[in-house]
mmCIF file of C-alpha atoms in Angstrom:
data_model
loop_
_atom_site.group_PDB
_atom_site.id
_atom_site.type_symbol
_atom_site.label_atom_id
_atom_site.label_comp_id
_atom_site.label_asym_id
_atom_site.label_seq_id
_atom_site.Cartn_x
_atom_site.Cartn_y
_atom_site.Cartn_z
ATOM 1 C CA MET A 1 91.289 126.750 -3.622
ATOM 2 C CA VAL A 2 93.112 125.547 -6.726
ATOM 3 C CA GLN A 3 93.070 121.789 -7.072
ATOM 4 C CA THR A 4 96.497 120.365 -7.969
ATOM 5 C CA LYS A 5 96.846 117.756 -10.661
ATOM 6 C CA GLY A 6 97.550 114.240 -9.582
ATOM 7 C CA PRO A 7 100.405 112.201 -11.132
ATOM 8 C CA PHE A 8 97.936 109.995 -12.996
ATOM 9 C CA ASP A 9 95.295 112.461 -14.109
ATOM 10 C CA TRP A 10 96.517 111.927 -17.675
ATOM 11 C CA ILE A 11 95.326 108.280 -17.622
ATOM 12 C CA ASP A 12 91.870 107.705 -19.092
ATOM 13 C CA PHE A 13 90.489 105.005 -16.801
ATOM 14 C CA LYS A 14 87.659 104.320 -19.229
ATOM 15 C CA ASN A 15 90.278 103.274 -21.802
ATOM 16 C CA VAL A 16 90.837 99.614 -20.898
ATOM 17 C CA ASP A 17 93.895 99.258 -23.188
ATOM 18 C CA MET A 18 95.549 102.307 -21.659
ATOM 19 C CA VAL A 19 94.948 101.068 -18.114
ATOM 20 C CA ARG A 20 96.328 97.623 -18.955
ATOM 21 C CA TRP A 21 99.395 99.191 -20.527
ATOM 22 C CA ALA A 22 99.994 101.368 -17.457
ATOM 23 C CA GLU A 23 99.644 98.336 -15.173
ATOM 24 C CA GLY A 24 102.164 96.481 -17.344
ATOM 25 C CA TYR A 25 104.574 99.408 -17.061
ATOM 26 C CA PHE A 26 104.513 99.049 -13.269
ATOM 27 C CA LEU A 27 104.907 95.282 -13.528
ATOM 28 C CA GLU A 28 108.109 95.835 -15.528
ATOM 29 C CA LYS A 29 109.374 97.751 -12.491
ATOM 30 C CA LYS A 30 108.346 94.803 -10.303
ATOM 31 C CA ILE A 31 105.481 96.781 -8.721
ATOM 32 C CA ILE A 32 102.111 95.008 -8.361
ATOM 33 C CA LEU A 33 99.175 97.397 -8.218
ATOM 34 C CA PRO A 34 96.437 96.690 -5.660
ATOM 35 C CA TYR A 35 92.939 96.152 -7.096
ATOM 36 C CA PRO A 36 90.071 97.892 -5.251
ATOM 37 C CA VAL A 37 87.479 95.601 -3.663
ATOM 38 C CA ASP A 38 83.728 96.061 -3.705
ATOM 39 C CA VAL A 39 82.639 96.222 -0.067
ATOM 40 C CA ALA A 40 79.213 94.744 -0.665
ATOM 41 C CA SER A 41 80.175 91.815 -2.890
ATOM 42 C CA GLY A 42 83.848 91.408 -2.061
ATOM 43 C CA ALA A 43 84.663 91.248 -5.792
ATOM 44 C CA PHE A 44 87.618 93.031 -7.326
ATOM 45 C CA LYS A 45 86.903 96.223 -9.226
ATOM 46 C CA PRO A 46 88.897 97.689 -12.098
ATOM 47 C CA LEU A 47 92.075 99.607 -11.318
ATOM 48 C CA ASP A 48 91.558 103.261 -10.466
ATOM 49 C CA LYS A 49 93.659 106.315 -9.729
ATOM 50 C CA ALA A 50 94.108 105.248 -6.086
ATOM 51 C CA SER A 51 95.564 101.918 -7.242
ATOM 52 C CA PHE A 52 98.263 103.704 -9.275
ATOM 53 C CA GLU A 53 99.007 106.177 -6.489
ATOM 54 C CA SER A 54 99.523 103.226 -4.141
ATOM 55 C CA GLY A 55 101.867 101.646 -6.654
ATOM 56 C CA LEU A 56 103.757 104.933 -7.035
ATOM 57 C CA ALA A 57 104.186 105.167 -3.269
ATOM 58 C CA LEU A 58 105.586 101.629 -3.225
ATOM 59 C CA TYR A 59 107.986 102.531 -6.073
ATOM 60 C CA LYS A 60 109.159 105.623 -4.160
ATOM 61 C CA GLN A 61 109.749 103.512 -1.095
ATOM 62 C CA ARG A 62 111.883 101.025 -3.034
ATOM 63 C CA TYR A 63 113.662 103.163 -5.605
ATOM 64 C CA GLY A 64 112.869 106.830 -4.977
ATOM 65 C CA ASN A 65 112.506 109.549 -7.651
ATOM 66 C CA GLU A 66 108.853 108.779 -8.351
ATOM 67 C CA LEU A 67 108.436 111.958 -10.421
ATOM 68 C CA LEU A 68 110.958 110.679 -12.978
ATOM 69 C CA LEU A 69 108.970 107.442 -13.190
ATOM 70 C CA VAL A 70 105.770 109.338 -13.988
ATOM 71 C CA ARG A 71 107.530 111.506 -16.600
ATOM 72 C CA ASN A 72 109.094 108.470 -18.310
ATOM 73 C CA MET A 73 105.744 106.695 -18.168
ATOM 74 C CA LYS A 74 104.046 109.606 -19.962
ATOM 75 C CA ASP A 75 106.751 109.673 -22.656
ATOM 76 C CA ALA A 76 106.455 105.922 -23.150
ATOM 77 C CA TRP A 77 102.677 106.155 -23.588
ATOM 78 C CA ARG A 78 103.118 109.037 -26.049
ATOM 79 C CA SER A 79 105.445 106.775 -28.094
ATOM 80 C CA VAL A 80 102.828 104.034 -28.017
ATOM 81 C CA ILE A 81 100.213 106.431 -29.427
ATOM 82 C CA GLN A 82 102.614 107.601 -32.149
ATOM 83 C CA ARG A 83 103.392 104.030 -33.163
ATOM 84 C CA GLN A 84 99.704 103.211 -33.323
ATOM 85 C CA GLU A 85 99.020 106.262 -35.506
ATOM 86 C CA LYS A 86 101.896 105.402 -37.841
ATOM 87 C CA LYS A 87 100.686 101.830 -38.032
ATOM 88 C CA ARG A 88 97.222 103.027 -38.996
ATOM 89 C CA ASN A 89 98.873 105.144 -41.695
ATOM 90 C CA GLY A 90 100.929 102.182 -42.896
ATOM 91 C CA LYS A 91 104.106 103.244 -41.102
ATOM 92 C CA VAL A 92 106.220 101.846 -38.269
ATOM 93 C CA SER A 93 109.013 103.280 -36.157
ATOM 94 C CA ILE A 94 112.384 101.553 -36.466
ATOM 95 C CA THR A 95 115.674 101.955 -34.647
ATOM 96 C CA TYR A 96 118.845 100.667 -36.296
ATOM 97 C CA PRO A 97 122.374 101.811 -35.451
ATOM 98 C CA ILE A 98 124.338 103.202 -38.416
ATOM 99 C CA SER A 99 127.793 104.730 -38.674
ATOM 100 C CA MET A 100 128.316 108.459 -38.211
ATOM 101 C CA GLN A 101 129.533 108.690 -41.784
ATOM 102 C CA HIS A 102 126.363 107.168 -43.222
ATOM 103 C CA HIS A 103 124.193 109.286 -40.962
ATOM 104 C CA SER A 104 125.999 112.420 -42.184
ATOM 105 C CA GLN A 105 125.587 111.339 -45.802
ATOM 106 C CA LEU A 106 121.891 110.668 -45.222
ATOM 107 C CA ARG A 107 121.378 114.139 -43.751
ATOM 108 C CA LYS A 108 123.232 115.775 -46.658
ATOM 109 C CA LEU A 109 121.126 113.817 -49.119
ATOM 110 C CA ALA A 110 117.927 114.892 -47.348
ATOM 111 C CA VAL A 111 119.011 118.538 -47.562
ATOM 112 C CA GLU A 112 119.969 118.135 -51.217
ATOM 113 C CA VAL A 113 116.586 116.698 -52.268
ATOM 114 C CA ASP A 114 114.666 118.774 -49.707
ATOM 115 C CA LEU A 115 112.920 115.784 -48.124
ATOM 116 C CA PRO A 116 112.589 114.435 -44.570
ATOM 117 C CA LEU A 117 115.041 111.728 -43.541
ATOM 118 C CA SER A 118 112.270 109.138 -43.426
ATOM 119 C CA GLN A 119 111.210 109.954 -47.007
ATOM 120 C CA VAL A 120 114.812 109.734 -48.238
ATOM 121 C CA LEU A 121 115.178 106.321 -46.620
ATOM 122 C CA GLU A 122 111.934 105.113 -48.181
ATOM 123 C CA ASN A 123 113.076 106.302 -51.638
ATOM 124 C CA LEU A 124 116.443 104.580 -51.277
ATOM 125 C CA ILE A 125 114.793 101.346 -50.174
ATOM 126 C CA ASN A 126 112.242 101.458 -53.005
ATOM 127 C CA ASN A 127 114.879 102.049 -55.679
ATOM 128 C CA ASN A 128 117.232 99.362 -54.400
ATOM 129 C CA PHE A 129 114.399 96.908 -53.847
ATOM 130 C CA GLN A 130 113.244 97.297 -57.465
ATOM 131 C CA ASN A 131 116.825 96.841 -58.674
ATOM 132 C CA LEU A 132 117.149 93.716 -56.578
ATOM 133 C CA ILE A 133 113.916 92.301 -58.028
ATOM 134 C CA GLU A 134 115.111 93.030 -61.582
ATOM 135 C CA GLN A 135 118.489 91.402 -60.894
ATOM 136 C CA LYS A 136 116.777 88.300 -59.561
ATOM 137 C CA LYS A 137 114.560 88.148 -62.650
ATOM 138 C CA ILE A 138 117.598 88.481 -64.938
ATOM 139 C CA ALA A 139 119.510 85.833 -62.982
ATOM 140 C CA LYS A 140 116.518 83.485 -63.121
ATOM 141 C CA SER A 141 116.099 84.064 -66.880
ATOM 142 C CA THR A 142 119.832 83.499 -67.479
ATOM 143 C CA GLU A 143 119.761 80.281 -65.473
ATOM 144 C CA LYS A 144 116.761 79.089 -67.496
ATOM 145 C CA GLU A 145 118.562 79.867 -70.765
ATOM 146 C CA LYS A 146 121.627 77.948 -69.572
ATOM 147 C CA ARG A 147 119.500 74.918 -68.702
ATOM 148 C CA GLU A 148 117.769 75.026 -72.080
ATOM 149 C CA ALA A 149 121.103 75.386 -73.901
ATOM 150 C CA ALA A 150 122.550 72.441 -71.974
ATOM 151 C CA LYS A 151 119.469 70.379 -72.777
ATOM 152 C CA ALA A 152 119.726 71.275 -76.467
ATOM 153 C CA ALA A 153 123.431 70.388 -76.516
ATOM 154 C CA LYS A 154 122.718 67.046 -74.867
ATOM 155 C CA GLN A 155 119.984 66.330 -77.395
ATOM 156 C CA ALA A 156 122.314 67.291 -80.234
ATOM 157 C CA LEU A 157 124.756 64.587 -79.102
ATOM 158 C CA LYS A 158 122.005 61.973 -79.379
ATOM 159 C CA THR A 159 120.544 63.181 -82.698
ATOM 160 C CA PRO A 160 122.958 64.461 -85.386
ATOM 161 C CA PRO A 161 121.950 67.820 -86.849
ATOM 162 C CA ILE A 162 120.004 67.628 -90.124
ATOM 163 C CA ASP A 163 122.631 69.578 -92.067
ATOM 164 C CA SER A 164 125.360 67.105 -91.055
ATOM 165 C CA TYR A 165 123.127 64.247 -92.151
ATOM 166 C CA LEU A 166 122.458 65.909 -95.522
ATOM 167 C CA LYS A 167 126.176 66.489 -96.081
ATOM 168 C CA PHE A 168 126.872 62.848 -95.274
ATOM 169 C CA GLN A 169 124.123 61.712 -97.650
ATOM 170 C CA LYS A 170 125.427 63.974 -100.435
ATOM 171 C CA SER A 171 128.946 62.647 -99.940
ATOM 172 C CA ASN A 172 127.703 59.064 -100.289
ATOM 173 C CA GLU A 173 125.811 59.952 -103.459
ATOM 174 C CA GLU A 174 128.925 61.521 -104.961
ATOM 175 C CA LYS A 175 130.943 58.398 -104.111
ATOM 176 C CA ASP A 176 128.325 56.195 -105.745
ATOM 177 C CA GLN A 177 128.444 58.346 -108.873
ATOM 178 C CA ARG A 178 132.237 58.046 -109.075
ATOM 179 C CA ILE A 179 132.035 54.265 -108.598
ATOM 180 C CA ASP A 180 129.460 54.012 -111.395
ATOM 181 C CA ALA A 181 131.694 56.082 -113.684
ATOM 182 C CA LEU A 182 134.721 53.899 -112.929
ATOM 183 C CA SER A 183 132.662 50.758 -113.485
ATOM 184 C CA SER A 184 131.469 52.100 -116.838
ATOM 185 C CA ASN A 185 135.021 52.943 -117.865
ATOM 186 C CA LEU A 186 136.170 49.465 -116.829
ATOM 187 C CA ASN A 187 133.456 47.834 -118.913
ATOM 188 C CA CYS A 188 134.537 49.852 -121.917
ATOM 189 C CA LEU A 189 138.138 48.855 -121.338
ATOM 190 C CA LEU A 190 137.207 45.172 -121.156
ATOM 191 C CA GLU A 191 135.309 45.460 -124.404
ATOM 192 C CA TYR A 192 138.400 46.912 -125.986
ATOM 193 C CA CYS A 193 140.345 43.978 -124.563
ATOM 194 C CA ASP A 194 137.968 41.570 -126.335
ATOM 195 C CA GLU A 195 138.551 43.320 -129.625
ATOM 196 C CA LEU A 196 142.303 43.384 -129.029
ATOM 197 C CA ILE A 197 142.369 39.631 -128.286
ATOM 198 C CA GLY A 198 140.493 38.910 -131.497
ATOM 199 C CA LEU A 199 142.872 41.092 -133.444
ATOM 200 C CA ILE A 200 145.897 39.332 -131.968
ATOM 201 C CA GLU A 201 144.471 35.909 -132.806
ATOM 202 C CA ARG A 202 143.810 36.925 -136.389
ATOM 203 C CA THR A 203 147.249 38.484 -136.949
ATOM 204 C CA SER A 204 149.484 36.311 -134.776
ATOM 205 C CA SER A 205 150.506 34.131 -137.723
ATOM 206 C CA LEU A 206 152.139 37.159 -139.335
ATOM 207 C CA PHE A 207 154.573 37.729 -136.433
ATOM 208 C CA LYS A 208 157.847 36.023 -135.689
ATOM 209 C CA LYS A 209 157.966 33.224 -133.128
ATOM 210 C CA GLU A 210 159.334 35.446 -130.349
ATOM 211 C CA GLU A 211 156.695 38.076 -131.060
ATOM 212 C CA GLN A 212 153.989 35.395 -131.233
ATOM 213 C CA LYS A 213 155.054 34.227 -127.748
ATOM 214 C CA LYS A 214 154.758 37.742 -126.334
ATOM 215 C CA TYR A 215 151.356 38.259 -127.948
ATOM 216 C CA ARG A 216 150.118 34.904 -126.603
ATOM 217 C CA GLN A 217 151.184 35.965 -123.091
ATOM 218 C CA LEU A 218 149.372 39.254 -123.598
ATOM 219 C CA ALA A 219 146.271 37.389 -124.805
ATOM 220 C CA GLU A 220 146.328 35.193 -121.673
ATOM 221 C CA LYS A 221 146.419 38.230 -119.428
ATOM 222 C CA LEU A 222 143.548 39.822 -121.290
ATOM 223 C CA ASN A 223 141.568 36.586 -121.078
ATOM 224 C CA LYS A 224 142.040 36.595 -117.311
ATOM 225 C CA LEU A 225 140.573 40.097 -117.188
ATOM 226 C CA ASN A 226 137.587 38.879 -119.169
ATOM 227 C CA VAL A 227 137.118 35.945 -116.802
ATOM 228 C CA ASN A 228 137.133 38.303 -113.805
ATOM 229 C CA LYS A 229 134.600 40.476 -115.570
ATOM 230 C CA VAL A 230 132.290 37.530 -116.133
ATOM 231 C CA ASP A 231 132.607 36.446 -112.496
ATOM 232 C CA ASP A 232 131.791 39.959 -111.226
ATOM 233 C CA THR A 233 128.777 40.138 -113.535
ATOM 234 C CA LYS A 234 127.477 36.792 -112.261
ATOM 235 C CA ALA A 235 127.929 37.888 -108.671
ATOM 236 C CA LYS A 236 125.961 41.094 -109.285
ATOM 237 C CA ASP A 237 123.183 39.142 -111.028
ATOM 238 C CA GLN A 238 122.935 36.751 -108.070
ATOM 239 C CA GLN A 239 122.637 39.694 -105.679
#
């Protein structure tokens, strides 16, 4: 007689994680599985095939279509195994809704480069991620340059640039040189005035009275210049 397979023969009851997962699947359907009891000690024993068959009977009584439950349960466990394998290989399964247009473009791109959809997505993410990192580095560097430029400009307002200072100093030196030249020319002119006054005094008796009057007035003006010269010289000596 051929023995038929039970609905839970696929569960490895030595695999504690698998049994716990299967129990949780029933709990999500609001079905509590009965734990077997040791007759001698009265202690609960781990869940077994009979526990799940009892839970399946209760599900059938409440909702019906118990075969669909078992089939969905198998598919769900298969997905769990696949996720675990991908995780061990550094991969995870994701589900994100995208537009039909983008999905079509993604498929065309996969055909064009002859790669699986997952590989195409990974390449796109890698490329864009690197670009994003580079953009952030550039933005950070630009911001740093702006701060340094602002700091330099602020410092420039407090401390005049050295070239401006040198130009100012050169301008002052040129002014001092022109003042010295003018002062020298003035001294020469005053010396000439002294000689001219002496000449007028010696020759004034030869002129007419009206001319003598004009020359005396001229001599007075020249004397005033000499007096101012003497006063300026004294002031400089005192300084």
